[in-house]
Coordinates of C-alpha atoms in Angstrom, one line a residue:
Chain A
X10 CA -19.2 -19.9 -13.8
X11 CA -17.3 -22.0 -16.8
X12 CA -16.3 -20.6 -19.6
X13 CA -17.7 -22.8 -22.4
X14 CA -17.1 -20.7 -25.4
X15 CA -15.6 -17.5 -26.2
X16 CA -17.3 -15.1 -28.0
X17 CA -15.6 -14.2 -31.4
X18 CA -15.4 -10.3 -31.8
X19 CA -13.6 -8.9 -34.9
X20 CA -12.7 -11.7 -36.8
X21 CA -10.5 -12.2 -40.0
X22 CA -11.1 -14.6 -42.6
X23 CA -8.2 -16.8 -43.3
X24 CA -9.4 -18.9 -46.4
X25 CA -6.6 -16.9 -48.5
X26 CA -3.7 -18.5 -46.7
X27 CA -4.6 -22.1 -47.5
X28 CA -1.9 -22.3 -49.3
X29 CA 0.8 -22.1 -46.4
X30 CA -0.2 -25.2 -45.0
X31 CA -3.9 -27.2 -45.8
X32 CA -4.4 -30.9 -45.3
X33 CA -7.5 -32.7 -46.2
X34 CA -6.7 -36.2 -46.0
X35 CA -7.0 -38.3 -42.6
X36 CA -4.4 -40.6 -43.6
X37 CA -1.7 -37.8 -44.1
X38 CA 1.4 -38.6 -42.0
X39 CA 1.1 -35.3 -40.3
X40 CA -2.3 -36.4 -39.0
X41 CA -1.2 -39.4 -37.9
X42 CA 0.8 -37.9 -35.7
X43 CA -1.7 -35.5 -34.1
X44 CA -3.6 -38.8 -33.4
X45 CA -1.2 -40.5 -31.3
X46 CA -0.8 -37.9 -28.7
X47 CA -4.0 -39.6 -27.8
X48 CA -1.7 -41.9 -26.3
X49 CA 0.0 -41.4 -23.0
X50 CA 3.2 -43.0 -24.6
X51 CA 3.2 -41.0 -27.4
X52 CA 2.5 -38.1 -25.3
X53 CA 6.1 -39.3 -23.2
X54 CA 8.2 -40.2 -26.5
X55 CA 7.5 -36.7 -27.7
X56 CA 7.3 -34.3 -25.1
X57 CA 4.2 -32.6 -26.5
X58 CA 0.6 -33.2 -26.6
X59 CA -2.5 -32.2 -28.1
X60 CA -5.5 -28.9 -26.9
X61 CA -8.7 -28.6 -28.1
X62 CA -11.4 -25.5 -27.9
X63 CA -11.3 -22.0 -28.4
X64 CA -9.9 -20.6 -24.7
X65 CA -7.4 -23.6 -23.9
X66 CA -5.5 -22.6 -27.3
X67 CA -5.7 -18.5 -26.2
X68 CA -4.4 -19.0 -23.3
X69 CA -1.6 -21.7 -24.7
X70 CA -0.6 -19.1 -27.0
X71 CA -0.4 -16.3 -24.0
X72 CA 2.5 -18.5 -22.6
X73 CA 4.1 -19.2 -25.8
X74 CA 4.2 -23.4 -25.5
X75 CA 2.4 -23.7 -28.8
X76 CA 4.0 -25.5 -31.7
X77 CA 1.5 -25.7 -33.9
X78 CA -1.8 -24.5 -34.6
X79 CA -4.9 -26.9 -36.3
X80 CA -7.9 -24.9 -37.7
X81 CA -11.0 -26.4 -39.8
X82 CA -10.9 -25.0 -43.3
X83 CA -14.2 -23.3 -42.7
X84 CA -13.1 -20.9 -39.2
X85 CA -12.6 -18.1 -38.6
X86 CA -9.4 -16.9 -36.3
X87 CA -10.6 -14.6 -33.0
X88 CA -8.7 -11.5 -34.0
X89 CA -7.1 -11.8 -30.8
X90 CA -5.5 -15.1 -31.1
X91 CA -1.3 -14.0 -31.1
X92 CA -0.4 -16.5 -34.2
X93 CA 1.7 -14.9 -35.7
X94 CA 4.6 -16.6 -35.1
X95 CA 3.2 -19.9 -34.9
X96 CA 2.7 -22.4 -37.9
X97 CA -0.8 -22.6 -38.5
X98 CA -2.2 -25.3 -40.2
X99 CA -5.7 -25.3 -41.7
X100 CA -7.5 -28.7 -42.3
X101 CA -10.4 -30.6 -43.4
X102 CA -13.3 -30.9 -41.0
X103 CA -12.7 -35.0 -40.9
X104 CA -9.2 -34.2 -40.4
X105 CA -10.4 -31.7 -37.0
X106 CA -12.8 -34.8 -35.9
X107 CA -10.2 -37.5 -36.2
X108 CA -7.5 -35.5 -34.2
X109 CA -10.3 -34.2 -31.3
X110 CA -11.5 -36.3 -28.1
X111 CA -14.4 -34.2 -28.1
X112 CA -17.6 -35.4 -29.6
X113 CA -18.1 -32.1 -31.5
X114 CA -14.7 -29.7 -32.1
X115 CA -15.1 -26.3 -31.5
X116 CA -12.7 -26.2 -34.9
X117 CA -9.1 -25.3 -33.1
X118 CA -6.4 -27.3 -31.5
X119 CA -3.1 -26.9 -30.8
X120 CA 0.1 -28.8 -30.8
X121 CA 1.8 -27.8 -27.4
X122 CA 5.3 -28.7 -25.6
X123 CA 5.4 -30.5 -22.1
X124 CA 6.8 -28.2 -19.7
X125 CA 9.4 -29.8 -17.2
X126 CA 9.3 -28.5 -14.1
X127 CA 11.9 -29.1 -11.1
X128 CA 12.0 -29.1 -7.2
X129 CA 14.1 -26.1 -7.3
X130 CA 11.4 -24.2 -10.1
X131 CA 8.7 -24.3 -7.6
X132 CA 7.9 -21.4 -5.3
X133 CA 7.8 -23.3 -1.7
X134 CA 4.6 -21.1 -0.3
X135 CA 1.0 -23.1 -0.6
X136 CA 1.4 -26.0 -2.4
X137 CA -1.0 -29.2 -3.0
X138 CA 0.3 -33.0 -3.5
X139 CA -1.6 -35.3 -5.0
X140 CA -1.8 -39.0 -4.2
X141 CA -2.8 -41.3 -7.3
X142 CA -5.8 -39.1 -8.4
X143 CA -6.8 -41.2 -10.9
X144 CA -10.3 -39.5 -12.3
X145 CA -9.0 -37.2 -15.4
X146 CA -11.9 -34.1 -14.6
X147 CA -10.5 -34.7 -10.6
X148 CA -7.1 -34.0 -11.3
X149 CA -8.0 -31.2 -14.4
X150 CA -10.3 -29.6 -12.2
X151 CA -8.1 -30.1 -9.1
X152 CA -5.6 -27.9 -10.6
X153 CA -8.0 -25.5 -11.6
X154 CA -9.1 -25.1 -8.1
X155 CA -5.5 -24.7 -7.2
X156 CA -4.8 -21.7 -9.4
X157 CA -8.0 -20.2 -8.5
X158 CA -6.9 -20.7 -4.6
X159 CA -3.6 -19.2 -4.9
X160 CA -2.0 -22.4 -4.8
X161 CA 1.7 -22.1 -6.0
X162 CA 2.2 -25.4 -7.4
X163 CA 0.8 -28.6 -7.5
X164 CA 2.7 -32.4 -7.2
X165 CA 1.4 -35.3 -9.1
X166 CA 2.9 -38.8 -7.0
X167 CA 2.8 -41.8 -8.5
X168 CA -0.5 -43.1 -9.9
X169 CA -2.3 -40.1 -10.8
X170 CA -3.8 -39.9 -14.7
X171 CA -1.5 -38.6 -16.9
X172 CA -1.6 -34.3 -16.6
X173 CA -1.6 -34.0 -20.6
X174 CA -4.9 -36.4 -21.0
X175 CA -7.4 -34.4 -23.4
X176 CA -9.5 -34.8 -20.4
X177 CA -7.8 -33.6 -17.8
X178 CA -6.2 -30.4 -19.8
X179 CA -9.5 -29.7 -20.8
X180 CA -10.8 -29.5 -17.2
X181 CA -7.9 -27.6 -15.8
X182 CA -9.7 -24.9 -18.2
X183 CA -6.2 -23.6 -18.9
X184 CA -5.2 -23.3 -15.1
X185 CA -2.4 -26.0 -16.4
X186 CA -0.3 -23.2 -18.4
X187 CA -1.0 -21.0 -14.9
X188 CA 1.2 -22.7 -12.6
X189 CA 4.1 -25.1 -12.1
X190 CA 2.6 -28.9 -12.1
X191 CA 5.5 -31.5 -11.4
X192 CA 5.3 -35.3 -11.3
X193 CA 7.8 -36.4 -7.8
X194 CA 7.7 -39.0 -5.5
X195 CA 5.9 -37.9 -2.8
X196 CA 7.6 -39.3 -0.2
X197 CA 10.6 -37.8 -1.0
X198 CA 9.5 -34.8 -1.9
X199 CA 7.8 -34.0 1.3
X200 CA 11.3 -35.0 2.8
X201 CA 12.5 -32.2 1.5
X202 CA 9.7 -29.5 2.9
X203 CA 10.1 -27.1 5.8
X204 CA 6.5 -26.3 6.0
X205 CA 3.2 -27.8 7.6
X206 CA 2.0 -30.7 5.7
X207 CA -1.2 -31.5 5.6
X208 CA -3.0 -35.2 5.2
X209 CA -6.7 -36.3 4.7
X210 CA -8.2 -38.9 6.6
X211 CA -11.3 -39.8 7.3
X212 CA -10.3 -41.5 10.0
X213 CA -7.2 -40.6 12.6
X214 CA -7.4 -36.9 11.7
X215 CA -8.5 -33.5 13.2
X216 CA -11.7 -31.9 11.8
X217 CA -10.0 -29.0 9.6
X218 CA -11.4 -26.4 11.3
X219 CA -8.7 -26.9 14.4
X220 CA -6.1 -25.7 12.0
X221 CA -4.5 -22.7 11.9
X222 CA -4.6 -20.9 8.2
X223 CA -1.3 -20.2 7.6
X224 CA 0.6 -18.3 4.4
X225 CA 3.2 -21.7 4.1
X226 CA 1.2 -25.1 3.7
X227 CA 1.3 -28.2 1.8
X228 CA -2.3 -29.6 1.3
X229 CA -2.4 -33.4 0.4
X230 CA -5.2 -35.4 -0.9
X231 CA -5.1 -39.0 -2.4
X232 CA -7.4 -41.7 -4.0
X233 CA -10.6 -41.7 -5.2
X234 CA -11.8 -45.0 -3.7
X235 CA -8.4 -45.4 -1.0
X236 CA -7.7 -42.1 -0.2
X237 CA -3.9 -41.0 0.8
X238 CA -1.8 -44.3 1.2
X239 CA -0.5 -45.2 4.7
X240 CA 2.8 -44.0 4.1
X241 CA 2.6 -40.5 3.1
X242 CA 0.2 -40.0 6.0
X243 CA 2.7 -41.3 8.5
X244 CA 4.9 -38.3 7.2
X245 CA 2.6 -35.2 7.7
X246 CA 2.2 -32.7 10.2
X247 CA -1.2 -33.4 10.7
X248 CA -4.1 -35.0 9.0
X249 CA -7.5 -33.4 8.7
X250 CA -10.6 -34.3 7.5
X251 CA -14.3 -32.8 6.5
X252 CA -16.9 -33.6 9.2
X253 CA -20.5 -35.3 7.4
X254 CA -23.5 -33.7 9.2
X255 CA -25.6 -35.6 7.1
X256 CA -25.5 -39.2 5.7
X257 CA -23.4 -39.2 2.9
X258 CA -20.3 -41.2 3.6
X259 CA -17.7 -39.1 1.6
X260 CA -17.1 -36.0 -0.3
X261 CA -15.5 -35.8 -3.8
X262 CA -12.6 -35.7 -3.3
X263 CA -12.1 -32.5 -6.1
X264 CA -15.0 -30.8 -3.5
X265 CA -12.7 -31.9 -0.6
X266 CA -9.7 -30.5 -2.0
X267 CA -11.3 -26.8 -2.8
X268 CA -12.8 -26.6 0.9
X269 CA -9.3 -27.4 2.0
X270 CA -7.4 -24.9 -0.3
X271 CA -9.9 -22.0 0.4
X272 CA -9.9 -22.7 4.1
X273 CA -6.0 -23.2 4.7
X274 CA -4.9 -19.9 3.1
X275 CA -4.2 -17.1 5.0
Chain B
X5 CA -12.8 -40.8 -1.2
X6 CA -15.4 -41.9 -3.6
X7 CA -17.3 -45.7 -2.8
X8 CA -17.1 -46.9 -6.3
X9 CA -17.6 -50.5 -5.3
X10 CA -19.4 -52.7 -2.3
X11 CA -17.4 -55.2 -0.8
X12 CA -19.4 -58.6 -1.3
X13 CA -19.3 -60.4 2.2
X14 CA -21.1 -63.0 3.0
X15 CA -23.6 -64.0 -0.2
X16 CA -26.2 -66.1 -1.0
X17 CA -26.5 -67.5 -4.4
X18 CA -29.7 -67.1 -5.8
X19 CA -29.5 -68.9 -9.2
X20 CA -32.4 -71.5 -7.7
X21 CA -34.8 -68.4 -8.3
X22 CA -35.0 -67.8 -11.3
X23 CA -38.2 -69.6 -11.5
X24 CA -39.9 -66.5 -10.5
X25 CA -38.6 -64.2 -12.9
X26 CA -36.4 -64.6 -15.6
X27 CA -35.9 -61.9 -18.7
X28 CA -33.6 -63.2 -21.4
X29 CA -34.7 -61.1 -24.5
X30 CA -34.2 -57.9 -24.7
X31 CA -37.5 -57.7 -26.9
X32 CA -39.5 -58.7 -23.8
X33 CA -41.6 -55.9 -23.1
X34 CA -40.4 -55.4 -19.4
X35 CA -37.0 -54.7 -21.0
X36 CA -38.9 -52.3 -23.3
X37 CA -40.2 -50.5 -20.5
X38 CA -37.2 -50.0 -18.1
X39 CA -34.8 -48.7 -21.2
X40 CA -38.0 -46.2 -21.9
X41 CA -36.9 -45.2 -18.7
X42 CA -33.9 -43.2 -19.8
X43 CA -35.8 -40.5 -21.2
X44 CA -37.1 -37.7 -18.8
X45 CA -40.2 -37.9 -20.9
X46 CA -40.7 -41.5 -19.8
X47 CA -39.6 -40.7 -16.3
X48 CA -42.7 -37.9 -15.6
X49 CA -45.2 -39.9 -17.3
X50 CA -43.9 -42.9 -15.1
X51 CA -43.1 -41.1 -11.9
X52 CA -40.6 -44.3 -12.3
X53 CA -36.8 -44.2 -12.3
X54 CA -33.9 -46.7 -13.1
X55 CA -30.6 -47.0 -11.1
X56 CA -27.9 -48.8 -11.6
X57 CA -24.9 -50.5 -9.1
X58 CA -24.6 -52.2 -5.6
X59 CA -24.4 -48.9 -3.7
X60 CA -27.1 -47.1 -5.5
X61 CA -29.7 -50.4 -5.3
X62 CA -28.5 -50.8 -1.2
X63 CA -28.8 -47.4 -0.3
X64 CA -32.3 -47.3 -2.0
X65 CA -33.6 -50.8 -0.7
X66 CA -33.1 -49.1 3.1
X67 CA -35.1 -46.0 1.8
X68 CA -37.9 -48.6 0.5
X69 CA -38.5 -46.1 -2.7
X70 CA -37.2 -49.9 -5.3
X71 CA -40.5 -51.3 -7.0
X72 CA -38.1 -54.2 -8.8
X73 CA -34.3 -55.2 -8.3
X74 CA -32.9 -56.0 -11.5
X75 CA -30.0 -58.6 -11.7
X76 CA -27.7 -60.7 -13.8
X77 CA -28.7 -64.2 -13.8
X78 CA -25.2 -65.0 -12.5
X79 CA -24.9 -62.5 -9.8
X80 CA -24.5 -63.1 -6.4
X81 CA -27.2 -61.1 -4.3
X82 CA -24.9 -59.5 -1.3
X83 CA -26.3 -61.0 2.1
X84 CA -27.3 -57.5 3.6
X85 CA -29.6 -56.4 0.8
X86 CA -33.0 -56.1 2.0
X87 CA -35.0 -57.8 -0.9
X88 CA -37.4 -59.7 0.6
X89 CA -40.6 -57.7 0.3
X90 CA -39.1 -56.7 -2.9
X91 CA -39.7 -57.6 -6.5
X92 CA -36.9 -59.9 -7.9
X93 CA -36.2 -60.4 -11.5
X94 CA -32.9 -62.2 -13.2
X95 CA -32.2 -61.1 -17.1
X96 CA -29.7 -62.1 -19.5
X97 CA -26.4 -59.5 -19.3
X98 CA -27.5 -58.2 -22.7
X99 CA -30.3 -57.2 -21.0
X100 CA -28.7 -55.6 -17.8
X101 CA -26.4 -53.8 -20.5
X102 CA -29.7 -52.4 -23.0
X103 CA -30.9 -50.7 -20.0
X104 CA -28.1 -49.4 -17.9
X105 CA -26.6 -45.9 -18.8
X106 CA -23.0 -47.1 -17.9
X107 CA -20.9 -48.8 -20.3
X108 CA -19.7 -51.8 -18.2
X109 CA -22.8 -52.1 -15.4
X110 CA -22.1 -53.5 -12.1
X111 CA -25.0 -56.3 -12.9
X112 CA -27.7 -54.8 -10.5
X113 CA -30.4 -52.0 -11.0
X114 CA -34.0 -51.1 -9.7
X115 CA -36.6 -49.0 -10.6
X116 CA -37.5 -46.6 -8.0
X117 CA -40.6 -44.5 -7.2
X118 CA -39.9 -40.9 -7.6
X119 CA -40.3 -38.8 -4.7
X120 CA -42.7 -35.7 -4.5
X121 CA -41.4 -33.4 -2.0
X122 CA -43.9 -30.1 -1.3
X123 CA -42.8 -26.6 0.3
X124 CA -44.5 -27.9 3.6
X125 CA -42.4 -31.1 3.9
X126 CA -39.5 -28.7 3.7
X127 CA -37.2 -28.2 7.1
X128 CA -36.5 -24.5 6.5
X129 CA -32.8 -24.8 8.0
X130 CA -30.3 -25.0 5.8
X131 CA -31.1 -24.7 1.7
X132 CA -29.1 -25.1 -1.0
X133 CA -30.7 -23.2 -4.3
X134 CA -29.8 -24.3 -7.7
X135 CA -30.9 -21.5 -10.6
X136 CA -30.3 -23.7 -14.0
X137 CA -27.6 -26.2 -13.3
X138 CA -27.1 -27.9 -16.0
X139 CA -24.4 -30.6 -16.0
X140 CA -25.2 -33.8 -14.5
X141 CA -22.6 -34.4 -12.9
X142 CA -22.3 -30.8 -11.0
X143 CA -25.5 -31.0 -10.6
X144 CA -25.5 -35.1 -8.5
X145 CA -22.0 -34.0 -6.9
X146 CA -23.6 -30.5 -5.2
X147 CA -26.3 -32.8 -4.0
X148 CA -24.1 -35.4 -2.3
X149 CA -22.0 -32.4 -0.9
X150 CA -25.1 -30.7 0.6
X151 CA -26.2 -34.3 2.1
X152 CA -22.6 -34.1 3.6
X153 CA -22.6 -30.6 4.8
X154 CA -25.8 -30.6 6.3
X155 CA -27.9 -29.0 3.7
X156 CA -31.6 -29.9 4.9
X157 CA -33.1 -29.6 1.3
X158 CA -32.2 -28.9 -2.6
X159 CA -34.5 -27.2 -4.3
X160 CA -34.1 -27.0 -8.6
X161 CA -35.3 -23.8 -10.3
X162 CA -36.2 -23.9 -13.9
X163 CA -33.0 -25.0 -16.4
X164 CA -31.9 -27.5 -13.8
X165 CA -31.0 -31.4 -15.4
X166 CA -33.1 -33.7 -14.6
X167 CA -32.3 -35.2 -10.8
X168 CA -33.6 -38.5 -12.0
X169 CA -31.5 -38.7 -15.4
X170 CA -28.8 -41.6 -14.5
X171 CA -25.7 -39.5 -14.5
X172 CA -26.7 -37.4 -12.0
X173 CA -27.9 -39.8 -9.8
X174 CA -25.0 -41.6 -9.9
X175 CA -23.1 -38.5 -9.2
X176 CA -25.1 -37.9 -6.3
X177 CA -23.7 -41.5 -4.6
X178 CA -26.8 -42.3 -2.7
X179 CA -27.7 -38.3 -1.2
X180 CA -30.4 -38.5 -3.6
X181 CA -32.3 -40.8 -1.0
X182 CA -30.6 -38.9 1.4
X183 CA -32.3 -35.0 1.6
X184 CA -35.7 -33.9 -0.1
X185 CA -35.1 -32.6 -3.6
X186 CA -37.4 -30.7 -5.1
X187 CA -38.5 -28.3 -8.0
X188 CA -39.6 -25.2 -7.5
X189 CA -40.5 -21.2 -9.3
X190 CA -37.5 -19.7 -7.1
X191 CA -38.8 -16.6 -7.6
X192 CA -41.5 -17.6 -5.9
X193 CA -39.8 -19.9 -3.6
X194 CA -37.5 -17.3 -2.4
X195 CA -40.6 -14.8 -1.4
X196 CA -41.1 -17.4 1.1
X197 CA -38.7 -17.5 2.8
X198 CA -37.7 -16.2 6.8
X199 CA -33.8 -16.6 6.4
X200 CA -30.9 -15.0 4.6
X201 CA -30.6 -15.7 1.1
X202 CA -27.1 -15.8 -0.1
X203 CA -26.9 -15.4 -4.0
X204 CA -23.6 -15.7 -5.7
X205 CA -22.1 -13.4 -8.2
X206 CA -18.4 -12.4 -9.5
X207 CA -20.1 -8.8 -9.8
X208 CA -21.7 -6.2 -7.2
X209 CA -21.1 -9.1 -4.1
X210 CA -18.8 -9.4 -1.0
X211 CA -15.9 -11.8 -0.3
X212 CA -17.8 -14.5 1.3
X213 CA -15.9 -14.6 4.4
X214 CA -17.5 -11.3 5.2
X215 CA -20.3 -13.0 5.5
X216 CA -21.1 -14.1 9.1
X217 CA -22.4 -18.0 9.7
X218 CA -25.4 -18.9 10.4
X219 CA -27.6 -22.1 11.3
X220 CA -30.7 -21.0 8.6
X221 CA -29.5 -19.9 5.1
X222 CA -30.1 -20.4 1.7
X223 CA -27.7 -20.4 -0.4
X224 CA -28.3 -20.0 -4.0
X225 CA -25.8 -20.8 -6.9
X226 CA -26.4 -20.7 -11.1
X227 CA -25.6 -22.0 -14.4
X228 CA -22.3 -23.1 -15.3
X229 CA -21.6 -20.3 -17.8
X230 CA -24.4 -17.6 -17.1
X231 CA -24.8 -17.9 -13.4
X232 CA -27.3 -16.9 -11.2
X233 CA -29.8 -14.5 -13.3
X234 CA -30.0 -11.1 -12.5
X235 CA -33.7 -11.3 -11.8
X236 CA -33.2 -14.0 -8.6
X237 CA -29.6 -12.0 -7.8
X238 CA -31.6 -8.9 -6.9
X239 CA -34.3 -10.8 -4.4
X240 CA -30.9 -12.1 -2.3
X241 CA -30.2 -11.0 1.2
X242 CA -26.3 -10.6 -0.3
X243 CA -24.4 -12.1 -2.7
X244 CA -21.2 -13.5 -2.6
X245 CA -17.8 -14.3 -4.4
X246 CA -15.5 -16.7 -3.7
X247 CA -12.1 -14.8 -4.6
X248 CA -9.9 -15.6 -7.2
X249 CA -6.2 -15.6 -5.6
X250 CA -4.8 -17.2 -9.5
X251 CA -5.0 -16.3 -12.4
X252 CA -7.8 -18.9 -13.1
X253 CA -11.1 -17.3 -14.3
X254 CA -13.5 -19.5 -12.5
X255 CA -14.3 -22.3 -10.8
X256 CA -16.4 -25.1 -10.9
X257 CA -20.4 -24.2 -9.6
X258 CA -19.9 -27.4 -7.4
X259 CA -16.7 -27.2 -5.7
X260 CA -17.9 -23.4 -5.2
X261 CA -21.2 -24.1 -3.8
X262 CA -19.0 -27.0 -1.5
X263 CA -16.8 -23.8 -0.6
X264 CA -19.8 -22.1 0.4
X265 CA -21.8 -24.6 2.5
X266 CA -19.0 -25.6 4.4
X267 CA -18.0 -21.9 5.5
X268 CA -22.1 -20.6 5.8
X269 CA -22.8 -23.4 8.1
X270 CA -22.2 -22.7 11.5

């Protein structure tokens, strides 16, 4: 059910435009850069941050947040791919490796600009809140779930990894450029929310199956090892949790959260 | 929601034993042995396999499946571990770190005694199919899920990683020991079976909520990119789709199959 590669139809060879823009050397300031958006603080100071692979770039492109393009010399450019308006820049294979989390590059990245998102941005229908998620592929594929659940938008509180982490944005499979993701406190934010508001707990809770679906709901799941903090789940409508029939003594909590969103809906 | 760690309560030091066995090269051929271990060629020729942190060693001590417990020389050996009857042996940390699969190990492992689980051992209740999973992690996560949802066995079709390989068993928290795993021609496996057999497919299926629940199914779920193959897809009772309300293209073959036991099971 991933998508791990995309297949390249009608292609067109680009080696003619090396000219426009071609960097071989690692050590080029330009490459530099690219590198430290490997940093979360970099990633802050900036406002942009770095894609990898084939699909995350398409679909970066589709909503227009690209700045920049990075190709190996040696690729060729999916017909598809809408560049033209974007700078491309075509590079040395080293170059590709230095700038990649990945093990092995597909060959493509992207330079791409933060989107800020506000409380009055986000469509107040089905929304899920997460508490310190720290796990990069949690969170990525978290959000992934979301968008495939209908989920409207999804709210990072304090503690969770940082949303532009190679890792992350690589497991969101491109679900990030689908649908609003804001960093908020969470306390306040749920302040300010006329809906139902939904905790986990595995203790103190009702099994989720005693809750109504409903079109309006705010699903919110915390910590890998502490689960949601004390505080937020003194301010929810209700807390739920899984029931175990067998003898494992917790769920992911990425598994927990796509039972939840695929049950709640209405 | 995860158990990443074991509380150490009351402990007993155990540096007086090291009289009985103590491993300080990593040339020693024990140490030779259990790091031969992390190849699936080793494993089958073995029937032998190594695993690595409090939670994993604990859960497998109360299963009695450990042949040896494995631990840094200056590790404290928590109170409730049931080691007696069991083979102890204290190694250098550059030992401990040549033969576990995680970068910074927890400074315990075992080797434990692979399980062979035949179709007759097998409580035909609830089954959870797996046609060619291939990432370990999906693959250890969808078996700690089915331990939690009640799944009475796993059974791996051809394709499927390696249960034993350390990732997965890590991912599968301790379900492993849990719920009999085993391999099996599902082709054949299926033909066997007295109970609905749910395949799932984006194409030619029903929304799964159509789908009534039941207290014997088996539900069967495919490779991360291809699926379920078409030749298993047309021996199903029905197959399924989880819908996609987003704009999302897919989601994850674990937190779909943890959709999908949690709703089937009734």
């Amino acid at each position: 059910m991933y998508r791990n590669c995309v297949i390249i139809g009608k292609s067109v060879k680009l080696k003619e435009r090396y000219t426009l823009k071609y960097i071989e050397s690692v050590k080029n300031p330009k490459v530099k850069a690219w590198k430290k958006l490997s940093t979360k603080k970099e990633r802050d100071k900036s406002g942009h941050y770095l894609i990898e692979g084939f699909h995350l770039v398409e679909e970066a492109l589709k909503e227009q947040i690209v700045l920049e393009v990075i190709v190996n010399q040696d690729m060729e450019m999916p017909a598809q791919f809408k560049i033209e308006e974007t700078e491309v820049v075509y590079v040395k294979e080293d170059v590709m490796k230095a700038i990649c989390d990945t093990e092995t590059p597909q060959g493509i990245a992207a330079v791409c600009e933060q989107q800020t998102v506000h409380f009055d941005d986000i469509p107040l229908g089905k929304l899920l809140l997460l508490d310190a998620v720290q796990d990069p592929g949690n969170l990525g594929t978290m959000i992934r779930t979301a968008d495939a659940a209908g989920i409207d938008a999804v709210i990072l509180g304090e503690g969770c990894a940082d949303v532009y982490n190679p890792k992350v944005v690589r497991a969101t499979q491109g679900s990030l450029f689908h649908l609003p993701v804001m960093k908020a406190n969470l306390s306040q934010f749920i302040d300010q929310l006329h809906m139902p508001v939904y905790g986990t707990a595995l203790e103190g809770g009702v099994p989720f199956e005693q809750v109504e679906k409903s079109e309006t709901f705010a699903l919110l799941v915390g910590n890998e090892g502490q689960g949601v903090s004390k505080e937020l789940l003194a301010k929810t409508t209700k807390n739920l949790y899984i029931p175990i029939y067998g003898k494992s003594e917790s769920l992911n909590v990425g598994i927990a959260a796509g039972i939840l969103m695929y049950y709640l809906r209405k």
